[in-house]
Coordinates of C-alpha atoms in Angstrom, one line a residue:
Chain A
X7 CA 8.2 -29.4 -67.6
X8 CA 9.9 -32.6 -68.4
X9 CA 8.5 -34.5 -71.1
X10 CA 7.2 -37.8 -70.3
X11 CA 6.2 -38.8 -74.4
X12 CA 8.3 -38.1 -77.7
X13 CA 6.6 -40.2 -80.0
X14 CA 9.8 -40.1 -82.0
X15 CA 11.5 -42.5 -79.4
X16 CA 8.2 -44.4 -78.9
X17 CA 8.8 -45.3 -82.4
X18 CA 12.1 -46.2 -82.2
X19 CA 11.4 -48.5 -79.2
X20 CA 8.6 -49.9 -81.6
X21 CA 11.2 -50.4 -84.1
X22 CA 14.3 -51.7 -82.1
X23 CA 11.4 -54.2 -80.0
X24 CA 10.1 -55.9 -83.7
X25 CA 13.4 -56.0 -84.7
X26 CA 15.5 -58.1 -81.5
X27 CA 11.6 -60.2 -81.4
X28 CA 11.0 -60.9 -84.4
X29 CA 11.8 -64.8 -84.4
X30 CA 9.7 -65.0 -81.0
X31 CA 6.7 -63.6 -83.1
X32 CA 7.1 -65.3 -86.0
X33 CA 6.8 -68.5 -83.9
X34 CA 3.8 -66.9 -81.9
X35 CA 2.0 -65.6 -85.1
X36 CA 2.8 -69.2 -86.7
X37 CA 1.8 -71.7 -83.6
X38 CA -1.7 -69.5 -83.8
X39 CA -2.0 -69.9 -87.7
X40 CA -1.1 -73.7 -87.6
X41 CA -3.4 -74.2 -84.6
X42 CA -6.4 -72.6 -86.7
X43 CA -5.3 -75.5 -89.8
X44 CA -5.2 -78.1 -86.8
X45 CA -8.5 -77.5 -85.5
X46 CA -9.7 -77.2 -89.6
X47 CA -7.9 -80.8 -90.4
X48 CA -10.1 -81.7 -86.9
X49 CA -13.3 -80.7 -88.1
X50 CA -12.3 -82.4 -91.4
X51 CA -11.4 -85.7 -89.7
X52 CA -14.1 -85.8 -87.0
X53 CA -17.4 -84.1 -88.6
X54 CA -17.2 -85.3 -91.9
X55 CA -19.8 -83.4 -94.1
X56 CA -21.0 -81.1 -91.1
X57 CA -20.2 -78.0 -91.6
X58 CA -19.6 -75.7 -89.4
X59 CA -20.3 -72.4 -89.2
X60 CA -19.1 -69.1 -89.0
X61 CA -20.0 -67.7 -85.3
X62 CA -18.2 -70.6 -83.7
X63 CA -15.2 -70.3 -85.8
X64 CA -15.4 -66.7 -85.1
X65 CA -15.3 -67.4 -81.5
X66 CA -12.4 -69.8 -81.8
X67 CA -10.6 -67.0 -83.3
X68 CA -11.7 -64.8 -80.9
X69 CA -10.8 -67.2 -78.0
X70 CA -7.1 -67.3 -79.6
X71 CA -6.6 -64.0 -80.0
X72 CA -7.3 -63.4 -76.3
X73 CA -4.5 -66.5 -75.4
X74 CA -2.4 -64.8 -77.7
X75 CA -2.9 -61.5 -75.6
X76 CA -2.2 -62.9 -72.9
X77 CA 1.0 -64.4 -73.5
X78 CA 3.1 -61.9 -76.0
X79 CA 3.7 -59.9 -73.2
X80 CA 5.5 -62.7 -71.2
X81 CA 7.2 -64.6 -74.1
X82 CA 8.2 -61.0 -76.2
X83 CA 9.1 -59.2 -72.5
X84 CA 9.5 -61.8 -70.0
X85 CA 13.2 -60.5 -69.7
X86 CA 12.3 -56.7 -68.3
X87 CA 13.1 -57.7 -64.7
X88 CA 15.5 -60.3 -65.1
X89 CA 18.7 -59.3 -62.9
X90 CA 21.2 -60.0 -65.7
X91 CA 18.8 -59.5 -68.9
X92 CA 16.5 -56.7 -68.0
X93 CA 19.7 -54.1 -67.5
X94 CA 20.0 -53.3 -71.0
X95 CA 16.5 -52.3 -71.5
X96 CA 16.2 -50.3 -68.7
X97 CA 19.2 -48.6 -69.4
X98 CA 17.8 -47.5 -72.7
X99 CA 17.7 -43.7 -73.0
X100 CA 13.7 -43.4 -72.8
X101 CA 11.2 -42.6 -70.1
X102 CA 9.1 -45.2 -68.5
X103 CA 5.7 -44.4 -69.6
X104 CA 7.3 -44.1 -73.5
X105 CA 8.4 -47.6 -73.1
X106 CA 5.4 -49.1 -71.3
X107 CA 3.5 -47.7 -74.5
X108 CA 5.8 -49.2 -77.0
X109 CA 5.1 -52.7 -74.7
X110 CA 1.3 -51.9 -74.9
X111 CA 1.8 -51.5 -78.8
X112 CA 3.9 -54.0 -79.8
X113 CA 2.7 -57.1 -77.6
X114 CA -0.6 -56.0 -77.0
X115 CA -1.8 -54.4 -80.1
X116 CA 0.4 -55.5 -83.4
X117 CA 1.3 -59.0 -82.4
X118 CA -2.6 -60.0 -81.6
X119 CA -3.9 -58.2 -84.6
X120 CA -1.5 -59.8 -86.7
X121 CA -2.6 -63.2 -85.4
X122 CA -6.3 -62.0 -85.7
X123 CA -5.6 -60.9 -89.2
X124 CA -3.8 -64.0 -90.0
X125 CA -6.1 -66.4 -88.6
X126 CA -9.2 -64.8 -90.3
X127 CA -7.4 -65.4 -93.8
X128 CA -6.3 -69.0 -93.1
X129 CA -10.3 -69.3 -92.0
X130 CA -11.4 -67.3 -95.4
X131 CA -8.9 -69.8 -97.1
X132 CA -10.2 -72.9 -95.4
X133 CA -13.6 -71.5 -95.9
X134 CA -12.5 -71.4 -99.7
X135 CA -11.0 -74.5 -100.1
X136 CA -13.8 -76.5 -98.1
X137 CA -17.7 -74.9 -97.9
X138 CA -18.9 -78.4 -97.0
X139 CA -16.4 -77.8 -94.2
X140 CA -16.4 -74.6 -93.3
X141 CA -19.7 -72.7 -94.0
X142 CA -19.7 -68.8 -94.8
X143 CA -16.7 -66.6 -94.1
X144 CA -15.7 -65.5 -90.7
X145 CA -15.3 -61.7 -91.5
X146 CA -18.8 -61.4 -92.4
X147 CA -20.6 -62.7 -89.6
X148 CA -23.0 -60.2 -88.2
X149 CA -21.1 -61.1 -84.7
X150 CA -18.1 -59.8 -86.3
X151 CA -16.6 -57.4 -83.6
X152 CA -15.7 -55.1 -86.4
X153 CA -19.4 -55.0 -87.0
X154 CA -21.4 -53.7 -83.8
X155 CA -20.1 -51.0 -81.2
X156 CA -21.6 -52.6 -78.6
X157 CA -20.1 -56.0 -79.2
X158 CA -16.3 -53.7 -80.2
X159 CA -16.8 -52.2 -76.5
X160 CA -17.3 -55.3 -75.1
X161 CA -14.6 -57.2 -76.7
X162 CA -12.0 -53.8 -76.3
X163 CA -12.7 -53.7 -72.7
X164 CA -12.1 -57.9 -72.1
X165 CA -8.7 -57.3 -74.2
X166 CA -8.0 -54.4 -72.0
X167 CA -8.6 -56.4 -68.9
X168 CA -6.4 -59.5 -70.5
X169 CA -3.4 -57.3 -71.8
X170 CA -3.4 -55.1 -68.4
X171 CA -3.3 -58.2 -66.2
X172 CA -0.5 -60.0 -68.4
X173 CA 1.8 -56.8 -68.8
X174 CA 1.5 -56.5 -64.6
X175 CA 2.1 -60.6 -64.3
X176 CA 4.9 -59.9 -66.2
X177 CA 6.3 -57.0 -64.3
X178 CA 5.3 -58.9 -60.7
X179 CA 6.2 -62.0 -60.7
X180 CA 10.1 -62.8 -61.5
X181 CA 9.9 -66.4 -62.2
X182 CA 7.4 -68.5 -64.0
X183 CA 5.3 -65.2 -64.5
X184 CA 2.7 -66.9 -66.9
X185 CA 1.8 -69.5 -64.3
X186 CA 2.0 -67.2 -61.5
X187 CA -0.5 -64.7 -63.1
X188 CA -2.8 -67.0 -64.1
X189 CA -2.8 -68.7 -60.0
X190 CA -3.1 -65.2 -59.3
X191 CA -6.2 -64.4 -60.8
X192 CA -7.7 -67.6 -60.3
X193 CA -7.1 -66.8 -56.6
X194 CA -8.8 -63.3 -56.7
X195 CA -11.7 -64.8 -58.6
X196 CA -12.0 -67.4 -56.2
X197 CA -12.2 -64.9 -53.2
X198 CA -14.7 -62.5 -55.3
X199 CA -16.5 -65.4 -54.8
X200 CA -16.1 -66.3 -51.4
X201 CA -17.6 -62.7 -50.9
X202 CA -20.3 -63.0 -53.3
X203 CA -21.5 -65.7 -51.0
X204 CA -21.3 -64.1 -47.7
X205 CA -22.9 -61.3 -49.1
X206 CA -25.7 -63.6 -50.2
X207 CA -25.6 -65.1 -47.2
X208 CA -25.8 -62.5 -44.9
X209 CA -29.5 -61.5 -46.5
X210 CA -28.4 -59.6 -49.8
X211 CA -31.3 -59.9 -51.9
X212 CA -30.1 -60.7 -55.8
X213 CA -33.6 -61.6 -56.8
X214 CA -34.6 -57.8 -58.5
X215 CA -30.7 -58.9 -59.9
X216 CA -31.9 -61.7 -61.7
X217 CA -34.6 -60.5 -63.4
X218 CA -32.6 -58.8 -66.1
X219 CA -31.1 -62.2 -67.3
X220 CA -32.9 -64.4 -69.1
X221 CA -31.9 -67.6 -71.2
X222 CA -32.6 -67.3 -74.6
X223 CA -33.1 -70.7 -77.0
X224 CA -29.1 -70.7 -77.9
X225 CA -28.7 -71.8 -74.5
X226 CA -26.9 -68.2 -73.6
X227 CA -27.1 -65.8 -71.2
X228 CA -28.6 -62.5 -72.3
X229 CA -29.0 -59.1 -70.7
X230 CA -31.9 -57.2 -70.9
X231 CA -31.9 -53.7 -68.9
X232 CA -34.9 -51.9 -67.3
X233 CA -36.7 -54.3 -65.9
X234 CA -36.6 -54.0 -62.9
X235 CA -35.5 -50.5 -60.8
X236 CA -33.0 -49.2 -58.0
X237 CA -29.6 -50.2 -57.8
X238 CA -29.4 -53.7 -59.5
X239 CA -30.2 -51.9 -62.8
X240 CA -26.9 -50.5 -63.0
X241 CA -25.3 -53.4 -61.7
X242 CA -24.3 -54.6 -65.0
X243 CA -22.9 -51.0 -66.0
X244 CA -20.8 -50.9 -62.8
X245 CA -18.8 -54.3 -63.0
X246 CA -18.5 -53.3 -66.9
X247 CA -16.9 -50.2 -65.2
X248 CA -15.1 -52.0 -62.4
X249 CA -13.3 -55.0 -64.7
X250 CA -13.3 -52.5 -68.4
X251 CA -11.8 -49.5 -66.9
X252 CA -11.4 -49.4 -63.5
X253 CA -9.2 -52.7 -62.5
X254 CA -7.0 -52.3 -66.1
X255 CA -6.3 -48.3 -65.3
X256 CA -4.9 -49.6 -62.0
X257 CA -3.1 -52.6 -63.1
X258 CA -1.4 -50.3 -65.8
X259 CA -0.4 -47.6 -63.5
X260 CA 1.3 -50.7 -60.8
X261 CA 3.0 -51.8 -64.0
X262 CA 4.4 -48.7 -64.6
X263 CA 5.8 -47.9 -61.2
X264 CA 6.5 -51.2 -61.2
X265 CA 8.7 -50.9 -64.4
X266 CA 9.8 -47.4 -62.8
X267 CA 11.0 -48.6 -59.6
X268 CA 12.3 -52.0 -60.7
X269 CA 15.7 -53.0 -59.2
X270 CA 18.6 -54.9 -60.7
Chain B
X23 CA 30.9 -34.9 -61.8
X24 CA 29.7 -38.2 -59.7
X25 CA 29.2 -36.7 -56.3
X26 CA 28.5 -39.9 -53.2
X27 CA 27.8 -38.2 -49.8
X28 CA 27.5 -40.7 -46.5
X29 CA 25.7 -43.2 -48.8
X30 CA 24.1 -46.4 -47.5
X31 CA 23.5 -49.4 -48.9
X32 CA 22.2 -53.0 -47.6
X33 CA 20.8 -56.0 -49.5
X34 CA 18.4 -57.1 -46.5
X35 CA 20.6 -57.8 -43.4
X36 CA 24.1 -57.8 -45.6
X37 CA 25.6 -54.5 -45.1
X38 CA 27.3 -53.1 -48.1
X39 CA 28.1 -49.5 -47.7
X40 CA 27.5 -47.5 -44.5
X41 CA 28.8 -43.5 -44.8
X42 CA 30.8 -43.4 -47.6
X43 CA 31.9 -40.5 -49.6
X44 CA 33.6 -40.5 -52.9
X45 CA 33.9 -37.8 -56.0
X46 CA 34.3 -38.7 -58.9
X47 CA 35.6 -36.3 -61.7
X48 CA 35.6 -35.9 -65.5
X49 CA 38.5 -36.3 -68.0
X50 CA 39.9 -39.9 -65.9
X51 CA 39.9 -43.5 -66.3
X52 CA 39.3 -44.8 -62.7
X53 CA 40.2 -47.9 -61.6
X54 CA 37.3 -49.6 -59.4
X55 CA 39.3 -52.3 -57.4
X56 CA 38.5 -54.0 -54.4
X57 CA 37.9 -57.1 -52.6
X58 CA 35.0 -59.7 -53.9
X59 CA 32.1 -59.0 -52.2
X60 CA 33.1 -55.2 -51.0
X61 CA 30.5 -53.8 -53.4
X62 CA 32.0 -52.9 -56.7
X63 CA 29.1 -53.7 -58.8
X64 CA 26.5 -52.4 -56.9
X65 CA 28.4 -48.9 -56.8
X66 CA 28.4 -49.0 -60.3
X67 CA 24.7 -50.2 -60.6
X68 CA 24.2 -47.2 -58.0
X69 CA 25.8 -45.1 -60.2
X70 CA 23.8 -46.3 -63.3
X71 CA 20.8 -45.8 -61.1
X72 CA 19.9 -49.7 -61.5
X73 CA 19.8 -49.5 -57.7
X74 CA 17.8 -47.5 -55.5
X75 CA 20.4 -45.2 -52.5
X76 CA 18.8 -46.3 -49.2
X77 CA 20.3 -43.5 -47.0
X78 CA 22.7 -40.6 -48.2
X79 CA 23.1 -39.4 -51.7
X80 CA 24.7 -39.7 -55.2
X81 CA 24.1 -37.6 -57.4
X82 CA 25.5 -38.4 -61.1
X83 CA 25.9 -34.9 -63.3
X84 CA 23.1 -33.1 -61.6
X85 CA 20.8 -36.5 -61.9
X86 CA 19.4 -38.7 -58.9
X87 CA 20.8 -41.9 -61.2
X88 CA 17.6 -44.0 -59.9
X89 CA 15.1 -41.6 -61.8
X90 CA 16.4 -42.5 -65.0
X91 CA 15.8 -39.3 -66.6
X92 CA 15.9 -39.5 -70.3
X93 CA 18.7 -37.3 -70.5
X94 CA 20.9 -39.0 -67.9
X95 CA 20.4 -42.1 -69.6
X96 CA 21.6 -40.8 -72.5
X97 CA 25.0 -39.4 -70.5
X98 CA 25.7 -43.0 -69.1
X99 CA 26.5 -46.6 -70.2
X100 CA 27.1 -49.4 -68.1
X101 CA 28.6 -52.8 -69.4
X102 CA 28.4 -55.7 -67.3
X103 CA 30.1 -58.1 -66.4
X104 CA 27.9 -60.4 -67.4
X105 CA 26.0 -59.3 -70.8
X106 CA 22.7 -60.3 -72.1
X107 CA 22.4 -59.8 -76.3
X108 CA 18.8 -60.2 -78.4
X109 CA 19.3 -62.4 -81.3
X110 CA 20.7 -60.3 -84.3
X111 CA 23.4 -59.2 -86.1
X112 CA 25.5 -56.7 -84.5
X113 CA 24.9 -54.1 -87.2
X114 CA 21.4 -54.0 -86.3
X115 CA 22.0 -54.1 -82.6
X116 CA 24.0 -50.5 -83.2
X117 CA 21.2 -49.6 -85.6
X118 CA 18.3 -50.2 -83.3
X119 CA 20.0 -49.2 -80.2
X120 CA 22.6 -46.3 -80.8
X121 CA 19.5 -43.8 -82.2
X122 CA 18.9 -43.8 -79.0
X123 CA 22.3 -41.6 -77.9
X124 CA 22.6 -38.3 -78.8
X125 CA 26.1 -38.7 -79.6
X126 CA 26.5 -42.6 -81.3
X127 CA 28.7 -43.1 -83.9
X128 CA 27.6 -45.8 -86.3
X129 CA 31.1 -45.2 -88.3
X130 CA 33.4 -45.4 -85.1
X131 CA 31.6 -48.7 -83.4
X132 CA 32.0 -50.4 -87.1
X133 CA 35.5 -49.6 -86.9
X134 CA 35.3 -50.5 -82.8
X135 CA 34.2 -53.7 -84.6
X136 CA 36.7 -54.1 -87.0
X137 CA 39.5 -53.7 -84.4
X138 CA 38.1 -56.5 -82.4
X139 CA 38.2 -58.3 -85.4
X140 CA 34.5 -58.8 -85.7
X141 CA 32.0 -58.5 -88.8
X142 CA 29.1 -56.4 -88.5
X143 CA 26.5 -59.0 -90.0
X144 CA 27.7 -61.6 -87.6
X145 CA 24.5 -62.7 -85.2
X146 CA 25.3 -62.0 -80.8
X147 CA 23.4 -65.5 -80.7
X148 CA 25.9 -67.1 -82.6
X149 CA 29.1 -65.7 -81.2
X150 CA 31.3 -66.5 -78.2
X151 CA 31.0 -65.1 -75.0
X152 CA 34.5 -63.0 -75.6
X153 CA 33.0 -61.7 -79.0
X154 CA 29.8 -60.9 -77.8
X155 CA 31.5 -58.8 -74.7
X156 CA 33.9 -57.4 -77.3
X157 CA 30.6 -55.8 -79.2
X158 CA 29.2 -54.2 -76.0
X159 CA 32.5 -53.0 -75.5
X160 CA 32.5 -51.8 -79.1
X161 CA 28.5 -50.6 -78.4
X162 CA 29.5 -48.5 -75.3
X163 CA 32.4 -46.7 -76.6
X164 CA 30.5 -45.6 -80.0
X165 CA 27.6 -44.3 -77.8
X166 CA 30.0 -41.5 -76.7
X167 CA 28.4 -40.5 -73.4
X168 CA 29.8 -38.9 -70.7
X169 CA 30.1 -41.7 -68.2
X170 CA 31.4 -45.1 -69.1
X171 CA 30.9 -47.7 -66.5
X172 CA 32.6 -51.0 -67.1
X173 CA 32.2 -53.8 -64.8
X174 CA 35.4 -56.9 -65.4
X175 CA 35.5 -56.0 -69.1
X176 CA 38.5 -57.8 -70.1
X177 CA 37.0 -60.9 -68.5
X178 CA 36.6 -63.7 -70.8
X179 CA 38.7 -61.3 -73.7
X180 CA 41.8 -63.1 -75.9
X181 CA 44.9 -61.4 -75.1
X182 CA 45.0 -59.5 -78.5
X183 CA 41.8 -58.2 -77.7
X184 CA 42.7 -57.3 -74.3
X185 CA 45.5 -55.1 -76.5
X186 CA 42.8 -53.8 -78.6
X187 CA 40.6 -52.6 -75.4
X188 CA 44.1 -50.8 -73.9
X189 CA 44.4 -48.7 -77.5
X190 CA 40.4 -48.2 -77.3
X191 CA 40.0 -47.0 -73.9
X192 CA 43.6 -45.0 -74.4
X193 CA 41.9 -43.5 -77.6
X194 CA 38.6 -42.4 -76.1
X195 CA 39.8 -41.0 -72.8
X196 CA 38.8 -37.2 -73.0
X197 CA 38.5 -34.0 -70.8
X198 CA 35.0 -34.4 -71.5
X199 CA 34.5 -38.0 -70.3
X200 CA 34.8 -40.0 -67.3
X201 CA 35.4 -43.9 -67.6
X202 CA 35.0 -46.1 -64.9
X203 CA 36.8 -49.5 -64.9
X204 CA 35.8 -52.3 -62.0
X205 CA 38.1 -54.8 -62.2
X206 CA 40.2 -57.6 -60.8
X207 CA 42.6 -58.2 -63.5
X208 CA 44.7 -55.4 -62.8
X209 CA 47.9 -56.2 -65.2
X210 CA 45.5 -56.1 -68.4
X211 CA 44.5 -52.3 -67.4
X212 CA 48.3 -51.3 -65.7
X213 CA 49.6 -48.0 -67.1
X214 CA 45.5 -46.8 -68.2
X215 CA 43.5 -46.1 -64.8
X216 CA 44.4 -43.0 -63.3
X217 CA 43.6 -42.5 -60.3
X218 CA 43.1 -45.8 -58.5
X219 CA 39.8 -46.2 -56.4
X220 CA 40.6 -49.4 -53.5
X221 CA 37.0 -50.3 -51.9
X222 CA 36.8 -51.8 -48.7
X223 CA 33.5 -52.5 -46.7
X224 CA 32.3 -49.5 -45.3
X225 CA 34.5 -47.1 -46.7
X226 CA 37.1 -46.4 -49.7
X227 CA 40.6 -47.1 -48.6
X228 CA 42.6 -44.9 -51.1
X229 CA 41.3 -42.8 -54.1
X230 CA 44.3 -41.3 -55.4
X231 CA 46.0 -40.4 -59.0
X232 CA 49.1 -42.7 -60.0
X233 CA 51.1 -40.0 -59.5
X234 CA 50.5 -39.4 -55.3
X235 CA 50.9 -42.8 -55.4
X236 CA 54.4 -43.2 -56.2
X237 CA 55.2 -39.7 -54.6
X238 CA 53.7 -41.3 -51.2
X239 CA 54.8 -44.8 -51.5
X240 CA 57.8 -46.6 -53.3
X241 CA 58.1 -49.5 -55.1
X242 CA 61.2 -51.5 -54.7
X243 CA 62.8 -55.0 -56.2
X244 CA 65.1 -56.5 -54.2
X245 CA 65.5 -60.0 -54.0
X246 CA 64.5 -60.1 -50.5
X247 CA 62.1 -59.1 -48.5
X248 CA 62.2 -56.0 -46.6
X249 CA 61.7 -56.0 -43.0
X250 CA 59.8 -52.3 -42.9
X251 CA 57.7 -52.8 -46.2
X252 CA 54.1 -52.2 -45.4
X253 CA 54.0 -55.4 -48.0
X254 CA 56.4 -57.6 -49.7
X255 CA 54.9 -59.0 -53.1
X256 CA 56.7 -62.3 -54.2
X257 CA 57.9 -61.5 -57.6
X258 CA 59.8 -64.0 -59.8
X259 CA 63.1 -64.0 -58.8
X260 CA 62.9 -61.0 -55.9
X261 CA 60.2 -59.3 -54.1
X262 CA 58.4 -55.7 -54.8
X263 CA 58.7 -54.1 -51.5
X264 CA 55.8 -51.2 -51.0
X265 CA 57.2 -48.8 -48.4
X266 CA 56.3 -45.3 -47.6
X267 CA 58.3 -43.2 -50.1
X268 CA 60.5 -41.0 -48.0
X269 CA 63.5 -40.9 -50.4
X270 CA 61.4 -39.1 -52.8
X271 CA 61.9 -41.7 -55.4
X272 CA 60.0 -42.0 -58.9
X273 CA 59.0 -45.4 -59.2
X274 CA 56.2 -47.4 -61.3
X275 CA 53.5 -48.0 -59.6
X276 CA 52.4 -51.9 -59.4
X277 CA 48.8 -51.8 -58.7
X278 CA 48.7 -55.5 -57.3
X279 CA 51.4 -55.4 -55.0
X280 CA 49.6 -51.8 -54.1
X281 CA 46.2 -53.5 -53.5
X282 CA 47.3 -56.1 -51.4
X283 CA 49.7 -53.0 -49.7
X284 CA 46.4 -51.5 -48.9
X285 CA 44.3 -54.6 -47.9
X286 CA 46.8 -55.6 -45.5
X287 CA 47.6 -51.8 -43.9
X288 CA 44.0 -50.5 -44.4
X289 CA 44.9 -47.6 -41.5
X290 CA 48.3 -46.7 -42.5
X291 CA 47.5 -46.0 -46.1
X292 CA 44.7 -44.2 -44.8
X293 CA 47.2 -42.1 -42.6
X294 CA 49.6 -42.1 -45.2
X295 CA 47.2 -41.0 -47.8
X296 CA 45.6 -38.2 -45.7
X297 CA 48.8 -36.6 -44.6
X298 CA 49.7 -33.5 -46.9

């Protein structure tokens, strides 16, 4: 049987990708750290004495993280299936799959984390400097996705969906991939939609649907399973399914007969 | 070695190859000429398996080039014409890259380097186009594979360098190894490619060593032209008559006025050429 992984090449692909990007994530990891100051020095300017707190930075972090996600794999391998620029890689002595990983690691896993990492200490720093500012530290909060499984599932499987969706965008489109994807999904949504009504309108009943959300007093929208039964109970477990696992395993198997069957 | 049987190829309606058949075998530098536009770089990216064969085959040491096996793509580099470097030094570019080959040799593409006149620590960003082809160049010959596939490459080089790539490809030309020149500037590569590929549309017009050549045809200065010369080749002060050699005469081949010999005679070479 051929072999489709040797980890030792994944590693070198690792090694050689860091190495030819590492101005591109320097300037990634760096416009992510300075934006964290800049919204800091706005909070400074703008609030005054009002601090705030540690949840919404948290989700601020959280919210660039998933930007950042979704861009490293254009900016770090935008060239892949450029006619003149993408030759070199794919004529790199290493199977498809063992360089789709070493994509997955490098601009999906590394560069995020380091700009998750990075941004946390700035916070912790800010958070240091200015408690009037910034109240209690980001990496403590019990919303920390560190913290809960359920919340690490949730956020995993929305990175998943991000990272699978950018790495085929990249490997789909040729030119202006980031815009591209992103009218590209806003399209698909928008059609979801378009069904979600005609189903609604043609007599599907969402009411049972309904009663498992409630609003609580932060204003948000929470889930609460089992109260009502049949198939609307497990509604919420099957688009979990559908956009977690389902929609990213396919997007990352196109990419990689994409990436196999890509032309020069 | 490289084995193309009634291969077809067509980029939408444009017609490239239809039927053609070509061997290609280890232990020769072959020179890729042709035409612009007859399909000399998408052979070689059909060799490198860059490009998918629509109808026929080609088969390149046992491989189907477009799977990119792992251990095909360690037998083969291609250089480009046009080249496409990341942004470090060139050190680090043989570092990263050449663990990748089997059979790289950091010491030979320093000293690849060296002859081109280049230092290891300079950046590809911050070098000419020349230097940076001169690296690649450097890059595929240190990788040591099997194939070599090299698309214009002394395009855009100074002529000492275009020296240095004659002693480099001289040097590196082994039983073992099969190298693959595509190329229009045939005076920087005279007296290294042997044989001679000529590429027309649809098929390949002659693919013989330099040595049928000038048993088959002759190559004569006179100063002037000759009125049965398949093709009369200005020359300063004369003209290179190519005729059909039926004297038995040893003369040096001149691949230009042989080109245009062919391009112009396209049947009778063929005849020529096919006749024992």
């Amino acid at each position: 049987m051929k072999k489709s992984i040797n980890i030792g090449r994944i590693g070198r692909l690792i090694k050689k990708d860091l190495s030819e990007n590492l101005r591109k994530i320097v300037v990634i990891v760096s416009t992510m750290i300075i934006t964290t100051i800049a919204v800091w020095l706005l909070t400074v300017i703008l609030k005054g004495d009002s601090a705030t707190g540690a949840s919404e930075r948290l989700n601020f972090i959280s919210t660039l993280t998933s930007v950042s996600l979704f861009i490293t794999p254009f900016i770090l391998y935008g060239f892949i299936n450029h006619k003149l620029h993408g030759v070199n890689y794919s004529m790199l002595p290493a199977t498809v799959l063992e360089k789709l990983i070493s994509m997955l690691i490098v601009g999906s896993v590394i560069v995020p984390l380091v700009i998750y990492c990075g941004a946390m200490i700035t916070d912790t720093i800010l958070a240091l400097v200015t408690p009037s500012v910034y109240k209690g530290y980001t990496f403590a909060t019990s919303e920390n996705i560190f913290n809960t499984s359920s919340s690490f599932v949730k956020v995993a499987g929305t990175f998943t969906l991000i990272t699978s969706t950018a790495i085929y965008g990249n490997l789909l489109f040729r030119k202006n991939k980031m815009l591209m994807t992103i009218l590209s999904v806003i399209g698909i949504n928008m059609l979801l939609m378009v069904v979600l009504i005609i189903l609604i309108k043609s007599g599907l009943d969402l009411s049972e649907w309904a009663k498992n959300y409630t609003v609580n007093n932060g204003g948000q929208v929470v889930i609460t399973m089992g109260k009502s039964s049949g198939f609307f109970v497990d509604v919420n477990r099957t688009v979990n399914i559908i956009f977690f696992i389902l929609i990213p395993s396919a997007l990352y198997t196109a990419s990689y007969f994409r990436l196999k069957r890509i032309r020069f | 070695m490289i084995s193309i049987k009634n291969l077809n190829f067509n980029y939408g309606k444009n017609k490239v190859f239809s039927n053609l058949d070509l061997n290609i075998e280890c232990g020769k530098i072959y020179g890729l000429l042709g035409e612009n536009g007859v399909g000399k770089t998408t052979l070689l990216k059909l060799i490198s398996g860059l490009l998918p064969v629509k109808k026929g085959s080609c088969t390149v040491c046992e491989h189907i080039p477009y799977n990119r096996e792992v251990q095909f793509l360690e037998s083969i580099c291609y250089v480009p014409e046009e080249i496409s470097c990341p942004s470090i030094s060139l050190i680090d570019y043989g570092r990263n890259r050449g663990e990748f080959y089997p059979a790289f040799n950091m010491d030979e593409y320093i000293g690849y380097l060296t002859q081109f006149e280049l230092k290891s620590d300079m950046n590809f960003q911050k070098i000419s186009y020349g230097q940076k082809k001169k690296a690649i160049i450097a890059f595929a010959f240190a990788t040591n594979t099997k194939i070599l596939l090299m698309d214009e490459p002394s395009n855009g080089l100074d002529i000492p360098s275009k020296s240095q790539l004659r002693k480099i490809i001289s040097a590196n030309a082994s039983e073992e190894r099969c190298i693959i020149i595509s190329t229009h500037q045939v005076r920087d590569l005279e007296n290294i490619i042997d044989p001679i590929i000529i590429l027309d549309k649809d098929a390949v017009l002659l693919n013989a060593s330099v040595e049928e050549i000038s048993r088959k045809l002759s190559f004569r200065f006179s100063d002037r032209e000759s009125a049965d010369a398949l093709h009369n080749e200005q020359s300063i002060g004369g003209y290179i008559s190519v005729e059909e050699n039926i004297t038995g005469s040893d003369d040096n081949v001149n691949i230009e006025a042989l080109f245009n010999a062919t391009i112009k005679n396209r049947k009778r070479i063929q005849t020529i050429f096919n006749s024992k």
